C-alpha atoms as an extended CHARMM CRD file, in Angstrom:
* protein
*
       222  EXT
         1         1  MET       CA            -89.8930000000       23.2530000000       -2.8330000000  PROA      1               0.0000000000
         2         2  THR       CA            -92.2780000000       23.1530000000       -5.9910000000  PROA      2               0.0000000000
         3         3  ARG       CA            -89.8850000000       25.9320000000       -7.7070000000  PROA      3               0.0000000000
         4         4  THR       CA            -86.9820000000       23.9430000000       -6.5130000000  PROA      4               0.0000000000
         5         5  ALA       CA            -88.5920000000       20.7110000000       -7.9040000000  PROA      5               0.0000000000
         6         6  GLY       CA            -89.0030000000       22.3840000000      -11.4260000000  PROA      6               0.0000000000
         7         7  GLU       CA            -85.1090000000       23.8490000000      -11.5210000000  PROA      7               0.0000000000
         8         8  LEU       CA            -83.9390000000       20.5880000000      -10.9650000000  PROA      8               0.0000000000
         9         9  LEU       CA            -86.5450000000       18.7590000000      -13.2110000000  PROA      9               0.0000000000
        10        10  SER       CA            -84.9450000000       20.9210000000      -16.1370000000  PROA      10              0.0000000000
        11        11  GLY       CA            -81.6950000000       19.0010000000      -15.4870000000  PROA      11              0.0000000000
        12        12  VAL       CA            -83.0930000000       15.6900000000      -16.6690000000  PROA      12              0.0000000000
        13        13  PRO       CA            -82.9260000000       16.1210000000      -20.3360000000  PROA      13              0.0000000000
        14        14  LEU       CA            -79.1720000000       16.0120000000      -19.7170000000  PROA      14              0.0000000000
        15        15  THR       CA            -79.0200000000       13.5350000000      -17.3820000000  PROA      15              0.0000000000
        16        16  LEU       CA            -80.6260000000       10.9320000000      -19.5230000000  PROA      16              0.0000000000
        17        17  ARG       CA            -78.6620000000       12.0720000000      -22.3490000000  PROA      17              0.0000000000
        18        18  LEU       CA            -75.9920000000       11.1740000000      -20.8450000000  PROA      18              0.0000000000
        19        19  ALA       CA            -77.1240000000        7.8470000000      -19.6210000000  PROA      19              0.0000000000
        20        20  GLY       CA            -78.6160000000        7.0900000000      -22.6880000000  PROA      20              0.0000000000
        21        21  THR       CA            -75.3100000000        7.1390000000      -24.7830000000  PROA      21              0.0000000000
        22        22  ALA       CA            -73.1650000000        6.3770000000      -22.9970000000  PROA      22              0.0000000000
        23        23  LEU       CA            -75.4150000000        2.6710000000      -22.3870000000  PROA      23              0.0000000000
        24        24  CYS       CA            -75.4490000000        2.5970000000      -25.9420000000  PROA      24              0.0000000000
        25        25  ILE       CA            -71.8700000000        2.5940000000      -26.5160000000  PROA      25              0.0000000000
        26        26  GLY       CA            -71.2440000000        0.9130000000      -23.6750000000  PROA      26              0.0000000000
        27        27  PHE       CA            -73.0300000000       -1.7940000000      -24.8530000000  PROA      27              0.0000000000
        28        28  LEU       CA            -71.2570000000       -1.8530000000      -28.1430000000  PROA      28              0.0000000000
        29        29  LEU       CA            -68.2450000000       -1.8280000000      -26.2030000000  PROA      29              0.0000000000
        30        30  ALA       CA            -68.8000000000       -4.4930000000      -23.6870000000  PROA      30              0.0000000000
        31        31  ALA       CA            -70.1210000000       -6.6310000000      -27.0060000000  PROA      31              0.0000000000
        32        32  GLY       CA            -66.4980000000       -6.2120000000      -28.3010000000  PROA      32              0.0000000000
        33        33  ILE       CA            -64.8610000000       -6.4350000000      -24.9990000000  PROA      33              0.0000000000
        34        34  ALA       CA            -66.7520000000       -9.8340000000      -23.9610000000  PROA      34              0.0000000000
        35        35  ALA       CA            -65.6720000000      -11.5630000000      -27.4320000000  PROA      35              0.0000000000
        36        36  LEU       CA            -62.1150000000      -10.9850000000      -27.1180000000  PROA      36              0.0000000000
        37        37  ALA       CA            -62.2730000000      -12.6690000000      -23.7310000000  PROA      37              0.0000000000
        38        38  GLN       CA            -63.8520000000      -15.4130000000      -25.3760000000  PROA      38              0.0000000000
        39        39  SER       CA            -61.0460000000      -15.3010000000      -28.2720000000  PROA      39              0.0000000000
        40        40  ARG       CA            -58.6610000000      -18.2510000000      -28.7610000000  PROA      40              0.0000000000
        41        41  LEU       CA            -55.9790000000      -15.5100000000      -29.0730000000  PROA      41              0.0000000000
        42        42  ALA       CA            -54.0220000000      -15.4710000000      -25.7280000000  PROA      42              0.0000000000
        43        43  PRO       CA            -53.1710000000      -11.5400000000      -26.0840000000  PROA      43              0.0000000000
        44        44  LEU       CA            -56.7010000000      -10.7000000000      -26.9390000000  PROA      44              0.0000000000
        45        45  ARG       CA            -58.0170000000      -12.4210000000      -23.8630000000  PROA      45              0.0000000000
        46        46  TRP       CA            -55.1480000000      -10.5190000000      -21.6400000000  PROA      46              0.0000000000
        47        47  PHE       CA            -55.9100000000       -7.4020000000      -23.3710000000  PROA      47              0.0000000000
        48        48  ALA       CA            -60.1010000000       -7.8290000000      -22.0940000000  PROA      48              0.0000000000
        49        49  HSD       CA            -58.8450000000       -9.2640000000      -18.5210000000  PROA      49              0.0000000000
        50        50  LEU       CA            -56.6000000000       -5.8230000000      -18.3970000000  PROA      50              0.0000000000
        51        51  TYR       CA            -59.6190000000       -3.5910000000      -19.7450000000  PROA      51              0.0000000000
        52        52  VAL       CA            -61.8260000000       -4.7020000000      -17.4500000000  PROA      52              0.0000000000
        53        53  GLY       CA            -59.2800000000       -4.7790000000      -14.3190000000  PROA      53              0.0000000000
        54        54  LEU       CA            -58.8440000000       -1.4090000000      -15.3780000000  PROA      54              0.0000000000
        55        55  PHE       CA            -61.9430000000        0.4170000000      -15.6520000000  PROA      55              0.0000000000
        56        56  GLN       CA            -63.2040000000       -2.0370000000      -12.4690000000  PROA      56              0.0000000000
        57        57  GLY       CA            -60.5710000000       -1.3520000000      -10.2590000000  PROA      57              0.0000000000
        58        58  THR       CA            -60.1960000000        2.7500000000      -10.6880000000  PROA      58              0.0000000000
        59        59  PRO       CA            -62.6190000000        4.9920000000       -9.3270000000  PROA      59              0.0000000000
        60        60  LEU       CA            -64.9070000000        6.5700000000      -12.3740000000  PROA      60              0.0000000000
        61        61  LEU       CA            -64.5250000000       10.1900000000      -10.9020000000  PROA      61              0.0000000000
        62        62  VAL       CA            -60.8780000000        9.7220000000      -11.5860000000  PROA      62              0.0000000000
        63        63  GLN       CA            -61.3700000000        7.8690000000      -14.6860000000  PROA      63              0.0000000000
        64        64  ILE       CA            -63.8950000000       11.0990000000      -15.5320000000  PROA      64              0.0000000000
        65        65  PHE       CA            -60.7310000000       13.7080000000      -14.2600000000  PROA      65              0.0000000000
        66        66  ILE       CA            -58.1000000000       12.4060000000      -16.6800000000  PROA      66              0.0000000000
        67        67  ILE       CA            -60.3260000000       12.3800000000      -19.5900000000  PROA      67              0.0000000000
        68        68  TYR       CA            -61.4070000000       15.7120000000      -18.7440000000  PROA      68              0.0000000000
        69        69  TYR       CA            -58.0470000000       17.3330000000      -17.5420000000  PROA      69              0.0000000000
        70        70  GLY       CA            -55.6040000000       15.0360000000      -18.6820000000  PROA      70              0.0000000000
        71        71  PHE       CA            -56.1420000000       14.7770000000      -22.4200000000  PROA      71              0.0000000000
        72        72  GLY       CA            -55.8140000000       18.4530000000      -22.9040000000  PROA      72              0.0000000000
        73        73  GLN       CA            -52.1870000000       17.8360000000      -22.1220000000  PROA      73              0.0000000000
        74        74  VAL       CA            -51.3990000000       15.3720000000      -24.5820000000  PROA      74              0.0000000000
        75        75  GLU       CA            -50.0860000000       17.1690000000      -27.9330000000  PROA      75              0.0000000000
        76        76  PHE       CA            -51.0160000000       14.9820000000      -30.8680000000  PROA      76              0.0000000000
        77        77  LEU       CA            -54.7660000000       14.6830000000      -28.9750000000  PROA      77              0.0000000000
        78        78  ARG       CA            -55.1070000000       18.2870000000      -29.2570000000  PROA      78              0.0000000000
        79        79  ALA       CA            -54.1340000000       17.8380000000      -33.2130000000  PROA      79              0.0000000000
        80        80  SER       CA            -56.3610000000       15.3720000000      -33.4890000000  PROA      80              0.0000000000
        81        81  ILE       CA            -59.9350000000       15.4840000000      -35.3700000000  PROA      81              0.0000000000
        82        82  LEU       CA            -60.9890000000       13.9800000000      -32.3890000000  PROA      82              0.0000000000
        83        83  TRP       CA            -60.3260000000       17.0560000000      -29.9810000000  PROA      83              0.0000000000
        84        84  PRO       CA            -63.3540000000       19.2420000000      -31.1190000000  PROA      84              0.0000000000
        85        85  LEU       CA            -65.0900000000       16.2250000000      -29.2350000000  PROA      85              0.0000000000
        86        86  LEU       CA            -62.6820000000       15.7900000000      -26.7410000000  PROA      86              0.0000000000
        87        87  SER       CA            -62.1520000000       19.1910000000      -25.6930000000  PROA      87              0.0000000000
        88        88  GLN       CA            -66.3830000000       19.4010000000      -24.5530000000  PROA      88              0.0000000000
        89        89  ALA       CA            -67.2290000000       18.5480000000      -21.2130000000  PROA      89              0.0000000000
        90        90  TYR       CA            -70.4600000000       16.7600000000      -22.2850000000  PROA      90              0.0000000000
        91        91  TRP       CA            -68.3460000000       14.1170000000      -24.8970000000  PROA      91              0.0000000000
        92        92  CYS       CA            -65.6100000000       13.6460000000      -22.1090000000  PROA      92              0.0000000000
        93        93  ALA       CA            -68.2170000000       12.8560000000      -19.6330000000  PROA      93              0.0000000000
        94        94  VAL       CA            -69.9420000000       10.1410000000      -22.0190000000  PROA      94              0.0000000000
        95        95  LEU       CA            -66.2820000000        8.6210000000      -22.9080000000  PROA      95              0.0000000000
        96        96  ALA       CA            -65.7100000000        8.2120000000      -19.1260000000  PROA      96              0.0000000000
        97        97  LEU       CA            -69.3640000000        6.6350000000      -18.8840000000  PROA      97              0.0000000000
        98        98  SER       CA            -69.3910000000        4.4390000000      -21.4250000000  PROA      98              0.0000000000
        99        99  LEU       CA            -65.6270000000        3.0850000000      -20.9260000000  PROA      99              0.0000000000
       100       100  ASN       CA            -66.5460000000        2.3230000000      -17.2810000000  PROA      100             0.0000000000
       101       101  THR       CA            -69.9540000000        0.8310000000      -17.8080000000  PROA      101             0.0000000000
       102       102  SER       CA            -68.6060000000       -0.9720000000      -21.0810000000  PROA      102             0.0000000000
       103       103  ALA       CA            -66.3540000000       -2.9070000000      -17.9380000000  PROA      103             0.0000000000
       104       104  TYR       CA            -68.8400000000       -4.1400000000      -16.0760000000  PROA      104             0.0000000000
       105       105  GLY       CA            -71.1270000000       -4.9790000000      -19.1730000000  PROA      105             0.0000000000
       106       106  ALA       CA            -68.6510000000       -7.0680000000      -20.5820000000  PROA      106             0.0000000000
       107       107  GLU       CA            -68.2530000000       -9.4510000000      -17.6170000000  PROA      107             0.0000000000
       108       108  ILE       CA            -72.4470000000       -9.3190000000      -17.5640000000  PROA      108             0.0000000000
       109       109  ILE       CA            -72.3470000000      -10.4910000000      -21.3150000000  PROA      109             0.0000000000
       110       110  ARG       CA            -69.8540000000      -13.1580000000      -20.3940000000  PROA      110             0.0000000000
       111       111  GLY       CA            -71.4870000000      -14.7410000000      -17.8850000000  PROA      111             0.0000000000
       112       112  ALA       CA            -74.8120000000      -14.5260000000      -19.7090000000  PROA      112             0.0000000000
       113       113  ILE       CA            -73.3250000000      -16.4620000000      -22.8260000000  PROA      113             0.0000000000
       114       114  ALA       CA            -71.3170000000      -18.9840000000      -20.2850000000  PROA      114             0.0000000000
       115       115  ALA       CA            -75.1220000000      -19.5350000000      -19.0630000000  PROA      115             0.0000000000
       116       116  VAL       CA            -76.2620000000      -20.7160000000      -21.8520000000  PROA      116             0.0000000000
       117       117  PRO       CA            -77.2150000000      -24.9160000000      -21.6230000000  PROA      117             0.0000000000
       118       118  TRP       CA            -73.7480000000      -26.6370000000      -23.4800000000  PROA      118             0.0000000000
       119       119  ASN       CA            -76.4790000000      -29.1690000000      -24.0900000000  PROA      119             0.0000000000
       120       120  GLU       CA            -78.4410000000      -27.2930000000      -26.4450000000  PROA      120             0.0000000000
       121       121  ILE       CA            -75.7230000000      -25.7480000000      -28.1760000000  PROA      121             0.0000000000
       122       122  GLU       CA            -74.4150000000      -28.9350000000      -29.1840000000  PROA      122             0.0000000000
       123       123  ALA       CA            -77.8720000000      -30.1750000000      -30.0890000000  PROA      123             0.0000000000
       124       124  ALA       CA            -78.2390000000      -26.8340000000      -32.6710000000  PROA      124             0.0000000000
       125       125  GLN       CA            -74.8010000000      -28.0050000000      -33.8940000000  PROA      125             0.0000000000
       126       126  ALA       CA            -76.2260000000      -31.6510000000      -34.6340000000  PROA      126             0.0000000000
       127       127  VAL       CA            -78.8460000000      -30.3030000000      -36.9040000000  PROA      127             0.0000000000
       128       128  GLY       CA            -76.5160000000      -28.4160000000      -38.6660000000  PROA      128             0.0000000000
       129       129  MET       CA            -75.9890000000      -24.5330000000      -37.0800000000  PROA      129             0.0000000000
       130       130  SER       CA            -72.6530000000      -23.1510000000      -36.6760000000  PROA      130             0.0000000000
       131       131  GLY       CA            -70.9000000000      -19.7060000000      -36.4620000000  PROA      131             0.0000000000
       132       132  PHE       CA            -73.5270000000      -16.2590000000      -36.7390000000  PROA      132             0.0000000000
       133       133  LEU       CA            -76.3930000000      -18.2520000000      -37.2730000000  PROA      133             0.0000000000
       134       134  LEU       CA            -75.9880000000      -20.6700000000      -33.4840000000  PROA      134             0.0000000000
       135       135  GLN       CA            -75.1230000000      -17.4190000000      -32.1240000000  PROA      135             0.0000000000
       136       136  ARG       CA            -78.5140000000      -15.5770000000      -33.5180000000  PROA      136             0.0000000000
       137       137  ARG       CA            -80.5620000000      -18.3290000000      -33.2580000000  PROA      137             0.0000000000
       138       138  ILE       CA            -79.2670000000      -20.0840000000      -30.0900000000  PROA      138             0.0000000000
       139       139  ILE       CA            -76.7270000000      -18.2370000000      -28.0540000000  PROA      139             0.0000000000
       140       140  TRP       CA            -77.8290000000      -14.7630000000      -28.1480000000  PROA      140             0.0000000000
       141       141  PRO       CA            -81.1610000000      -15.1140000000      -27.7220000000  PROA      141             0.0000000000
       142       142  GLN       CA            -80.7690000000      -17.0800000000      -24.5290000000  PROA      142             0.0000000000
       143       143  ALA       CA            -77.8470000000      -15.0670000000      -23.2800000000  PROA      143             0.0000000000
       144       144  LEU       CA            -80.0030000000      -11.9090000000      -23.2610000000  PROA      144             0.0000000000
       145       145  ARG       CA            -82.5060000000      -13.5970000000      -20.7660000000  PROA      145             0.0000000000
       146       146  HSD       CA            -80.3360000000      -14.6610000000      -18.6390000000  PROA      146             0.0000000000
       147       147  GLY       CA            -78.4970000000      -11.1990000000      -18.7920000000  PROA      147             0.0000000000
       148       148  LEU       CA            -81.0720000000       -8.9600000000      -18.9020000000  PROA      148             0.0000000000
       149       149  ALA       CA            -81.6760000000       -8.5110000000      -15.0440000000  PROA      149             0.0000000000
       150       150  ASN       CA            -78.2700000000       -7.4930000000      -14.3490000000  PROA      150             0.0000000000
       151       151  TYR       CA            -77.9420000000       -5.3010000000      -17.3550000000  PROA      151             0.0000000000
       152       152  GLY       CA            -81.1150000000       -3.7880000000      -16.1870000000  PROA      152             0.0000000000
       153       153  ASN       CA            -79.1970000000       -3.0480000000      -12.4730000000  PROA      153             0.0000000000
       154       154  GLU       CA            -75.7550000000       -1.8680000000      -14.6710000000  PROA      154             0.0000000000
       155       155  ALA       CA            -78.1060000000        0.9390000000      -16.3630000000  PROA      155             0.0000000000
       156       156  ILE       CA            -79.4850000000        2.0470000000      -12.9120000000  PROA      156             0.0000000000
       157       157  GLN       CA            -75.9400000000        2.6620000000      -11.2710000000  PROA      157             0.0000000000
       158       158  LEU       CA            -75.1220000000        4.1660000000      -14.9430000000  PROA      158             0.0000000000
       159       159  LEU       CA            -78.0170000000        6.7780000000      -14.2120000000  PROA      159             0.0000000000
       160       160  LYS       CA            -76.4170000000        7.2650000000      -10.6020000000  PROA      160             0.0000000000
       161       161  ALA       CA            -73.2420000000        8.1690000000      -11.9120000000  PROA      161             0.0000000000
       162       162  THR       CA            -74.4420000000       10.8510000000      -14.3550000000  PROA      162             0.0000000000
       163       163  SER       CA            -74.2510000000       12.7620000000      -11.4100000000  PROA      163             0.0000000000
       164       164  LEU       CA            -70.1420000000       12.5410000000      -11.2910000000  PROA      164             0.0000000000
       165       165  ALA       CA            -70.9110000000       15.0430000000      -14.5310000000  PROA      165             0.0000000000
       166       166  SER       CA            -71.4880000000       17.7090000000      -12.1380000000  PROA      166             0.0000000000
       167       167  VAL       CA            -67.9270000000       17.6530000000      -11.9220000000  PROA      167             0.0000000000
       168       168  ILE       CA            -66.6620000000       18.9990000000      -14.6860000000  PROA      168             0.0000000000
       169       169  THR       CA            -69.7310000000       21.7260000000      -15.3180000000  PROA      169             0.0000000000
       170       170  LEU       CA            -72.2100000000       20.0120000000      -16.2060000000  PROA      170             0.0000000000
       171       171  MET       CA            -75.9870000000       21.1980000000      -15.4070000000  PROA      171             0.0000000000
       172       172  ASP       CA            -77.1690000000       18.1000000000      -14.8970000000  PROA      172             0.0000000000
       173       173  VAL       CA            -79.9010000000       17.0540000000      -11.9260000000  PROA      173             0.0000000000
       174       174  THR       CA            -77.2440000000       17.1160000000       -9.2550000000  PROA      174             0.0000000000
       175       175  GLY       CA            -74.9910000000       20.0240000000      -11.2540000000  PROA      175             0.0000000000
       176       176  ILE       CA            -78.0100000000       22.2750000000      -10.7170000000  PROA      176             0.0000000000
       177       177  ALA       CA            -78.5770000000       21.5970000000       -7.3670000000  PROA      177             0.0000000000
       178       178  TYR       CA            -75.3870000000       22.0610000000       -6.2660000000  PROA      178             0.0000000000
       179       179  ARG       CA            -75.9360000000       25.6390000000       -7.7470000000  PROA      179             0.0000000000
       180       180  LEU       CA            -78.9390000000       25.8760000000       -5.8890000000  PROA      180             0.0000000000
       181       181  VAL       CA            -77.3200000000       25.0170000000       -2.7700000000  PROA      181             0.0000000000
       182       182  SER       CA            -74.6390000000       27.5980000000       -3.1700000000  PROA      182             0.0000000000
       183       183  LYS       CA            -77.2890000000       30.0860000000       -3.4620000000  PROA      183             0.0000000000
       184       184  THR       CA            -80.0760000000       28.8680000000       -1.0950000000  PROA      184             0.0000000000
       185       185  TYR       CA            -77.6010000000       27.1140000000        1.6580000000  PROA      185             0.0000000000
       186       186  ARG       CA            -80.5240000000       24.8450000000        1.8160000000  PROA      186             0.0000000000
       187       187  SER       CA            -79.1680000000       21.5620000000        0.7130000000  PROA      187             0.0000000000
       188       188  GLU       CA            -81.3820000000       18.9950000000        2.9370000000  PROA      188             0.0000000000
       189       189  GLU       CA            -84.5260000000       20.0790000000        0.8540000000  PROA      189             0.0000000000
       190       190  ILE       CA            -82.7390000000       20.1160000000       -2.6310000000  PROA      190             0.0000000000
       191       191  PHE       CA            -81.0580000000       17.1610000000       -2.4480000000  PROA      191             0.0000000000
       192       192  ALA       CA            -84.0630000000       15.1710000000       -1.2600000000  PROA      192             0.0000000000
       193       193  ILE       CA            -85.7530000000       16.5780000000       -4.3720000000  PROA      193             0.0000000000
       194       194  ALA       CA            -82.7080000000       15.5260000000       -6.5030000000  PROA      194             0.0000000000
       195       195  GLY       CA            -82.7810000000       12.2900000000       -4.7850000000  PROA      195             0.0000000000
       196       196  MET       CA            -86.4760000000       11.6520000000       -5.4670000000  PROA      196             0.0000000000
       197       197  ILE       CA            -85.7000000000       12.0150000000       -8.9410000000  PROA      197             0.0000000000
       198       198  TYR       CA            -83.2770000000        9.6440000000       -9.1950000000  PROA      198             0.0000000000
       199       199  LEU       CA            -85.7160000000        7.5090000000       -7.6370000000  PROA      199             0.0000000000
       200       200  PHE       CA            -88.1070000000        7.8830000000      -10.2740000000  PROA      200             0.0000000000
       201       201  LEU       CA            -86.0190000000        7.2010000000      -13.0970000000  PROA      201             0.0000000000
       202       202  ALA       CA            -84.4780000000        4.3360000000      -11.8760000000  PROA      202             0.0000000000
       203       203  PHE       CA            -87.7500000000        3.0680000000      -10.9210000000  PROA      203             0.0000000000
       204       204  VAL       CA            -88.6540000000        3.8500000000      -14.1230000000  PROA      204             0.0000000000
       205       205  ILE       CA            -85.8730000000        1.5000000000      -15.6650000000  PROA      205             0.0000000000
       206       206  VAL       CA            -86.8470000000       -1.1670000000      -13.2610000000  PROA      206             0.0000000000
       207       207  VAL       CA            -90.2420000000       -1.4980000000      -14.5180000000  PROA      207             0.0000000000
       208       208  CYS       CA            -89.0510000000       -1.6140000000      -18.5820000000  PROA      208             0.0000000000
       209       209  VAL       CA            -86.7110000000       -4.1730000000      -17.7650000000  PROA      209             0.0000000000
       210       210  HSD       CA            -89.4130000000       -6.4690000000      -15.6450000000  PROA      210             0.0000000000
       211       211  ILE       CA            -91.8500000000       -5.5870000000      -18.9900000000  PROA      211             0.0000000000
       212       212  LEU       CA            -89.1020000000       -6.6360000000      -21.2130000000  PROA      212             0.0000000000
       213       213  GLU       CA            -88.3620000000       -9.9210000000      -18.9570000000  PROA      213             0.0000000000
       214       214  ARG       CA            -91.9070000000      -10.7530000000      -19.1480000000  PROA      214             0.0000000000
       215       215  TYR       CA            -91.9670000000      -10.6480000000      -22.8220000000  PROA      215             0.0000000000
       216       216  LEU       CA            -88.3000000000      -12.6920000000      -23.5510000000  PROA      216             0.0000000000
       217       217  ARG       CA            -90.4020000000      -15.5400000000      -21.1500000000  PROA      217             0.0000000000
       218       218  PRO       CA            -93.4110000000      -16.2490000000      -22.1400000000  PROA      218             0.0000000000
       219       219  GLY       CA            -93.3890000000      -19.0350000000      -19.7150000000  PROA      219             0.0000000000
       220       220  SER       CA            -93.4860000000      -16.7270000000      -16.6700000000  PROA      220             0.0000000000
       221       221  ARG       CA            -96.6110000000      -14.6610000000      -17.4780000000  PROA      221             0.0000000000
       222       222  VAL       CA            -99.3520000000      -14.6830000000      -15.3400000000  PROA      222             0.0000000000
């Protein structure tokens, strides 16, 4: 059991890199999609709704397969400057995870912005705030407080979703677990340890989110 745990822990850095990179890229995409969803131009709103519906409505595993196996069948992608990245399993997994989490993140951001009290926005406009200053001083700080818990949950979901990267040969925690099971046929012990590793990582995320929430809500500190 100790030897198995040591081997599984060797896959933690790759799991964290996948989750961290996808979370950062996904957040930037989510912010852009959320902005399009609030646009005054109908085609931009339709695109945002289509994007969210597409990636929320299809399984992540299918998205990984399409990107990893399907993109190689597209000739202009193989001839593009992106192919050195898209030909690697790691970046295919990052792309799939980023696109998937951005769809959920866009809805979280949109809901958090909608939760900002309108009377506070009107009060800020009354004293001359508008545009970027209004966003930076009033809307974004409050939206962050409203949406932080939900985005923390999405980060945990993304962490667990990285286990699907093992199907395209990446040796993360789950990939190593599959390899060990194929050698020893002791699936119960191996997957139990893998589950405990994911549980611990998720617990760390929960603690970090709670600490950040307490920092952003001074009035709630005990």
